[in-house]
Coordinates of C-alpha atoms and ligand atoms in Angstrom, one line a residue:
M1 CA -20.8 -16.4 -8.6
L2 CA -23.4 -13.8 -7.5
N3 CA -23.9 -10.7 -9.6
Q4 CA -22.4 -8.4 -7.0
R5 CA -19.5 -6.1 -6.7
A6 CA -17.2 -4.9 -3.9
V7 CA -17.8 -1.3 -3.2
V8 CA -15.7 0.9 -1.0
A9 CA -17.9 2.1 1.8
G10 CA -15.3 3.8 4.0
V11 CA -11.6 4.6 4.3
G12 CA -9.3 5.5 7.2
S13 CA -5.6 5.8 8.0
Y14 CA -3.1 6.5 10.7
L15 CA 0.4 7.8 10.9
P16 CA 2.3 7.6 14.2
E17 CA 3.0 10.8 16.1
K18 CA 6.8 10.8 15.9
V19 CA 8.1 12.5 12.7
M20 CA 11.6 11.9 11.4
T21 CA 12.7 14.5 8.9
N22 CA 15.4 14.2 6.3
D23 CA 17.6 16.5 8.5
D24 CA 17.0 14.1 11.4
I25 CA 18.2 11.2 9.3
S26 CA 21.3 13.1 8.2
K27 CA 22.4 13.0 11.8
I28 CA 22.3 9.2 11.8
V29 CA 23.8 8.4 8.4
D30 CA 25.9 10.2 5.8
T31 CA 23.1 11.8 3.7
T32 CA 21.5 15.1 3.0
S33 CA 17.9 16.2 2.7
E34 CA 18.7 17.5 -0.8
W35 CA 19.9 14.0 -2.0
I36 CA 16.8 12.3 -0.5
V37 CA 14.3 14.8 -2.0
Q38 CA 16.0 14.9 -5.4
R39 CA 16.2 11.0 -5.7
T40 CA 12.9 10.1 -4.0
G41 CA 10.6 13.1 -3.2
I42 CA 10.5 12.0 0.4
E43 CA 10.7 14.8 3.0
R44 CA 9.8 13.1 6.2
R45 CA 8.5 9.8 7.6
H46 CA 6.6 8.7 10.7
I47 CA 8.1 6.2 13.2
A48 CA 5.9 4.0 15.5
A49 CA 6.4 4.5 19.3
D50 CA 8.3 1.8 21.1
D51 CA 5.0 0.4 22.5
Q52 CA 3.2 0.5 19.2
N53 CA 3.0 -2.7 17.1
T54 CA 1.8 -3.1 13.6
S55 CA -1.6 -4.3 14.9
D56 CA -2.0 -1.0 16.9
L57 CA -1.5 1.1 13.8
A58 CA -3.8 -1.2 11.9
T59 CA -6.5 -1.0 14.6
I60 CA -6.6 2.8 14.6
A61 CA -6.8 3.0 10.8
A62 CA -9.5 0.3 10.8
K63 CA -11.6 2.1 13.4
R64 CA -11.5 5.3 11.3
A65 CA -12.5 3.3 8.2
L66 CA -15.4 1.7 10.1
D67 CA -16.5 5.2 11.3
D68 CA -16.3 6.5 7.8
A69 CA -18.5 3.6 6.6
G70 CA -20.9 4.1 9.4
I71 CA -20.8 0.5 10.5
S72 CA -19.7 -1.3 13.7
A73 CA -16.9 -3.9 14.0
Q74 CA -19.5 -6.7 14.5
D75 CA -20.7 -6.0 10.9
V76 CA -17.4 -7.2 9.5
D77 CA -17.2 -10.8 8.1
L78 CA -13.6 -10.8 7.2
I79 CA -10.5 -8.8 8.2
I80 CA -7.4 -9.0 5.9
V81 CA -4.2 -7.4 7.0
A82 CA -1.5 -6.9 4.4
T83 CA 1.8 -6.6 6.1
S84 CA 5.5 -7.7 5.9
T85 CA 6.1 -6.5 9.5
P86 CA 3.7 -8.6 11.5
D87 CA 3.6 -8.3 15.3
F88 CA 4.7 -12.0 15.6
T89 CA 5.6 -14.8 13.3
F90 CA 2.2 -16.1 14.3
P91 CA -0.7 -15.7 15.0
A92 CA -1.7 -13.4 12.2
T93 CA -1.6 -9.6 13.0
A94 CA -5.2 -9.7 11.7
V95 CA -6.5 -11.7 14.6
S96 CA -5.0 -9.1 17.0
V97 CA -6.8 -6.4 15.1
Q98 CA -10.0 -8.5 15.2
Y99 CA -9.6 -8.7 19.0
N100 CA -8.8 -5.0 19.4
L101 CA -11.9 -4.1 17.4
G102 CA -14.1 -6.4 19.4
N103 CA -15.2 -8.5 16.4
T104 CA -16.3 -11.9 17.6
T105 CA -18.2 -13.2 14.6
G106 CA -15.9 -12.9 11.6
Y107 CA -12.5 -14.4 10.6
A108 CA -9.2 -12.8 10.0
F109 CA -5.9 -13.5 8.2
D110 CA -2.7 -11.8 7.0
I111 CA -1.4 -11.7 3.5
Q112 CA 2.2 -10.9 2.5
A113 CA 3.1 -9.4 -0.8
V114 CA 5.4 -6.6 0.5
C115 CA 4.6 -3.2 -1.2
S116 CA 1.9 -4.9 -3.4
G117 CA 0.1 -6.2 -0.3
F118 CA -2.8 -3.8 -0.4
V119 CA -3.5 -4.5 -4.0
Y120 CA -3.3 -8.2 -3.4
A121 CA -5.6 -7.9 -0.3
M122 CA -8.2 -5.9 -2.3
T123 CA -8.1 -8.6 -5.0
I124 CA -8.7 -11.3 -2.5
A125 CA -11.5 -9.3 -0.9
D126 CA -13.1 -8.7 -4.3
S127 CA -13.0 -12.4 -5.0
F128 CA -14.6 -13.3 -1.6
I129 CA -17.4 -10.8 -2.2
R130 CA -18.1 -11.9 -5.8
A131 CA -18.2 -15.5 -4.7
G132 CA -20.6 -14.7 -1.9
N133 CA -18.2 -15.8 0.9
A134 CA -18.3 -12.5 2.7
S135 CA -20.4 -9.3 2.5
T136 CA -18.4 -6.8 4.5
I137 CA -14.6 -6.9 4.5
L138 CA -12.0 -4.8 6.2
V139 CA -8.9 -4.5 4.1
I140 CA -5.9 -3.1 5.9
G141 CA -2.3 -2.3 4.9
A142 CA -0.2 -1.8 8.0
E143 CA 3.6 -1.7 8.5
T144 CA 6.3 -0.9 11.0
F145 CA 9.2 -0.9 8.5
S146 CA 11.4 1.1 11.0
R147 CA 11.8 -2.2 12.9
I148 CA 13.4 -4.0 9.9
L149 CA 15.6 -1.2 8.6
D150 CA 19.4 -1.3 9.0
W151 CA 19.8 2.2 10.4
T152 CA 23.5 2.2 9.4
D153 CA 22.6 1.7 5.7
R154 CA 21.9 5.0 4.0
T155 CA 20.8 3.4 0.8
T156 CA 17.7 1.9 2.4
C157 CA 16.9 3.6 5.8
V158 CA 16.1 7.0 4.2
L159 CA 13.3 5.5 2.1
F160 CA 10.8 3.8 4.5
G161 CA 8.4 4.8 7.2
D162 CA 5.6 3.4 9.4
G163 CA 1.8 3.7 9.0
A164 CA -1.5 2.1 8.3
G165 CA -4.5 2.5 6.0
A166 CA -7.8 0.7 5.7
A167 CA -10.8 0.3 3.5
V168 CA -14.2 -1.2 4.1
L169 CA -15.6 -3.2 1.2
R170 CA -19.2 -4.1 1.0
A171 CA -21.2 -6.3 -1.4
Q172 CA -23.5 -4.4 -3.7
P173 CA -25.8 -6.0 -6.3
V174 CA -25.1 -5.0 -9.9
V175 CA -28.2 -3.2 -11.2
E176 CA -28.8 -3.3 -15.0
D177 CA -28.4 0.0 -16.9
Q178 CA -26.7 1.7 -13.9
L179 CA -23.1 3.0 -13.8
E180 CA -21.1 0.1 -12.4
Q181 CA -19.8 1.0 -8.9
G182 CA -17.0 -0.9 -7.1
I183 CA -14.0 -2.9 -8.1
L184 CA -14.1 -3.5 -11.9
S185 CA -10.8 -5.4 -12.5
C186 CA -7.8 -6.8 -10.6
H187 CA -4.5 -7.9 -12.1
L188 CA -1.8 -9.5 -10.0
R189 CA 1.7 -10.6 -11.1
S190 CA 4.8 -11.9 -9.4
D191 CA 8.2 -13.1 -10.6
G192 CA 10.3 -14.9 -8.0
S193 CA 13.5 -14.7 -10.1
H194 CA 13.8 -11.2 -8.7
R195 CA 13.3 -12.3 -5.1
Q196 CA 16.9 -11.3 -4.0
K197 CA 16.7 -7.8 -5.3
L198 CA 14.6 -6.6 -2.4
Y199 CA 14.3 -8.8 0.6
V200 CA 14.8 -9.2 4.4
D201 CA 17.9 -11.2 5.3
G202 CA 16.3 -13.1 8.1
G203 CA 13.3 -15.3 9.0
P204 CA 12.0 -18.1 11.2
S205 CA 12.9 -20.9 8.9
S206 CA 16.2 -19.6 7.5
T207 CA 18.0 -17.7 10.3
Q208 CA 15.7 -17.7 13.3
T209 CA 16.1 -13.9 13.3
T210 CA 14.0 -11.1 12.1
G211 CA 16.6 -9.7 9.7
H212 CA 17.1 -6.4 7.9
L213 CA 15.8 -5.0 4.6
R214 CA 18.3 -5.3 1.8
M215 CA 17.8 -3.8 -1.7
Q216 CA 19.4 -3.3 -5.0
G217 CA 17.8 0.1 -5.6
R218 CA 18.9 0.5 -9.2
E219 CA 17.5 -2.9 -10.1
V220 CA 14.2 -2.1 -8.5
F221 CA 14.0 1.2 -10.3
K222 CA 14.9 -0.5 -13.6
H223 CA 12.0 -2.9 -13.5
A224 CA 9.4 -0.8 -11.6
V225 CA 8.0 1.4 -14.4
G226 CA 7.7 -1.5 -16.9
M227 CA 5.9 -3.8 -14.5
I228 CA 3.5 -1.1 -13.2
S229 CA 2.7 0.0 -16.8
G230 CA 2.0 -3.6 -17.7
V231 CA -0.7 -4.3 -15.1
V232 CA -2.3 -0.9 -15.5
T233 CA -2.5 -1.4 -19.3
D234 CA -4.0 -4.9 -18.6
A235 CA -6.7 -3.1 -16.4
F236 CA -7.5 -0.7 -19.2
A237 CA -7.8 -3.5 -21.7
A238 CA -10.0 -5.7 -19.5
S239 CA -12.4 -2.8 -18.7
G240 CA -12.5 -1.1 -22.1
T241 CA -11.2 2.2 -20.5
T242 CA -8.2 4.4 -21.2
A243 CA -6.0 6.8 -19.3
D244 CA -8.3 9.6 -20.3
D245 CA -11.2 8.0 -18.5
L246 CA -9.3 7.9 -15.2
A247 CA -10.2 10.5 -12.6
W248 CA -7.4 9.5 -10.2
F249 CA -4.3 7.4 -10.3
I250 CA -3.3 6.3 -6.8
P251 CA 0.0 4.5 -6.9
H252 CA 2.1 2.8 -4.3
Q253 CA 4.0 5.7 -2.7
A254 CA 7.6 4.5 -3.0
N255 CA 9.4 7.1 -4.9
R256 CA 8.3 10.3 -6.8
R257 CA 10.5 9.5 -9.8
I258 CA 8.9 6.0 -10.2
I259 CA 5.4 7.5 -9.9
E260 CA 6.1 10.3 -12.4
A261 CA 7.8 8.0 -14.9
S262 CA 4.9 5.5 -14.7
A263 CA 2.3 8.2 -15.2
E264 CA 4.2 9.6 -18.2
K265 CA 4.6 6.2 -19.8
L266 CA 0.9 5.4 -19.4
G267 CA -0.2 8.9 -20.7
I268 CA -1.8 9.8 -17.3
D269 CA -2.0 13.5 -16.7
I270 CA 0.2 14.3 -13.7
D271 CA -2.7 16.4 -12.2
K272 CA -4.6 13.1 -11.8
V273 CA -1.9 11.5 -9.7
V274 CA -2.3 11.4 -5.9
M275 CA 1.1 11.8 -4.4
T276 CA 1.7 11.6 -0.6
V277 CA 5.2 10.1 -0.6
E278 CA 6.7 13.4 0.6
G279 CA 4.9 13.1 3.9
H280 CA 5.4 9.5 4.9
G281 CA 8.0 7.9 2.7
N282 CA 7.5 4.3 1.5
T283 CA 5.1 2.6 4.0
S284 CA 4.9 -0.5 1.9
A285 CA 1.4 -2.1 2.1
A286 CA 0.1 0.9 3.9
S287 CA 1.0 3.5 1.3
I288 CA -2.0 3.1 -1.1
P289 CA -4.7 3.3 1.5
L290 CA -2.9 6.2 3.2
A291 CA -2.9 8.1 -0.2
L292 CA -6.5 7.0 -0.9
D293 CA -7.7 8.3 2.5
V294 CA -6.1 11.7 1.9
A295 CA -7.7 12.0 -1.5
V296 CA -11.1 10.9 -0.3
K297 CA -11.1 13.1 2.8
D298 CA -9.9 16.3 0.9
G299 CA -12.7 15.8 -1.6
R300 CA -10.7 14.9 -4.7
V301 CA -12.2 11.5 -5.1
Q302 CA -16.0 11.8 -5.8
R303 CA -18.7 9.2 -6.3
G304 CA -18.6 7.9 -9.9
D305 CA -14.8 8.6 -10.4
L306 CA -12.7 5.9 -12.1
V307 CA -9.8 5.2 -9.8
M308 CA -6.7 3.1 -10.6
L309 CA -4.6 1.7 -7.7
E310 CA -1.3 0.0 -8.5
A311 CA 1.8 -1.2 -6.7
M312 CA 5.1 -3.0 -7.2
G313 CA 7.4 -4.4 -4.6
G314 CA 9.6 -7.2 -3.2
G315 CA 9.3 -10.6 -4.9
F316 CA 8.9 -9.0 -7.3
T317 CA 5.2 -8.7 -6.9
W318 CA 3.0 -6.1 -8.7
G319 CA -0.6 -5.5 -9.5
S320 CA -3.5 -3.1 -10.2
V321 CA -7.0 -2.6 -9.0
L322 CA -9.4 -0.5 -11.1
L323 CA -12.6 0.7 -9.3
R324 CA -15.5 3.1 -9.8
W325 CA -15.9 5.2 -6.6
Ligands
ACO401 N1 22.5 9.7 0.7 C1 23.6 10.1 0.0 N2 24.1 9.3 -1.0 C2 23.6 8.1 -1.2 C3 22.5 7.7 -0.4 C4 21.9 8.5 0.5 N3 20.9 8.2 1.3 N4 22.2 6.4 -0.8 C5 23.1 6.1 -1.8 N5 23.9 7.1 -2.0 C6 25.0 7.2 -2.9 C7 25.6 5.8 -3.3 O1 26.5 5.4 -2.3 C8 26.3 6.2 -4.6 O2 27.5 6.7 -4.3 P1 28.8 6.4 -5.2 O3 28.4 6.9 -6.6 O4 29.9 7.2 -4.5 O5 28.9 4.9 -5.2 C9 25.4 7.3 -5.2 O6 24.6 7.8 -4.1 C10 24.4 6.7 -6.3 O7 23.8 5.5 -5.8 P2 22.7 4.8 -6.6 O8 22.2 3.7 -5.8 O9 23.2 4.6 -8.0 O10 21.6 6.0 -6.6 P3 20.3 6.1 -7.4 O11 20.3 7.3 -8.2 O12 19.9 4.8 -8.1 O13 19.2 6.3 -6.3 C11 17.6 5.1 -5.1 C12 19.0 5.4 -5.3 C13 16.9 6.3 -4.6 C14 17.4 4.0 -4.0 C15 17.0 4.6 -6.5 O14 17.8 3.6 -7.0 C16 15.6 4.2 -6.4 O15 14.7 5.0 -6.2 N6 15.3 2.9 -6.5 C17 14.0 2.4 -6.3 C18 14.0 1.9 -4.9 C19 12.6 1.9 -4.3 O16 11.8 2.8 -4.4 N7 12.4 0.9 -3.4 C20 11.2 0.8 -2.7 C21 10.8 -0.5 -2.6 S1 10.2 -1.2 -4.1 C22 8.9 -0.3 -4.4 O17 8.2 0.0 -3.5 C23 8.7 0.0 -5.8

């Protein structure tokens, strides 16, 4: 292991142009905006155009992150795309992004951990950088969940949306006696005994179809807060920090009630929570980088800030990433 850390050098995101409000959804299924807002905090979501694939959303977010970092696509060693809605069964969506960006010298792969995908991808990127296997990594969360929703099922179709977010991670040597910048700790978990509580009922090996998202919402809710709190507490313990040390808590944006309950359980002041779920719904692996991009670009996240990312999703999978901005 080299004595170096993965530092975020730039962020970017993209939401498709088409907006679907709660009122729009109430014309498709038997629901109301009041029910959706009260149960989830979601007010609207973005839907990819017919000719936009996940890789297209990912490419725009990636270009914005590269611009923000002030580097070119050829500077990137590795591209990781976290997605559960790939363009094709194979090849990886990441190689399409690599092609779109014009990167010819690096390598690219997808990872699949549903809503925890971005946290998983950041953890992989951190490990590659610490091990010296890559110096500059593009980590992308990108989804077109609108394509796997059952638009006749009001219990699920109101919750999700499309989008993409990206972060550029670069290796930086650790310098003695200086405030440590970059990723400080990563904690991942999964428990496959819950795999049928949130899943897609199709796939190449089982049904030879794409399938639709199915979810036992109450079961997800029941486990979410405890699992999230567990990995965040693990991050505090590993880094010798507490909730008071955090500048920003940037959770997976699934549901305002889950986010608020998690923050309360962890003793995190609600003013430190970045919440964007109202504007795009649950965009699965894209939601954390979407929220991160908003909070960085509006000036909330400043150099030196301690930032906690966390997510929980299908599998179940869950995890946290603690970093110093
Ligand atoms: N509009 C109106 N009524 C609805 C809707 C809707 N969109 N969906 C369900 N209902 C009805 C149900 O049919 C039920 O009616 P009934 O009492 O006549 O049978 C009633 O509302 C209550 O249903 P519940 O499922 O018990 O509602 P609940 O209060 O649990 O809220 C929700 C549902 C919002 C899905 C909640 O369980 C939840 O937030 N779960 C977490 C799910 C989640 O966030 N998943 C994201 C993926 S995982 C992750 O990212 C963490």
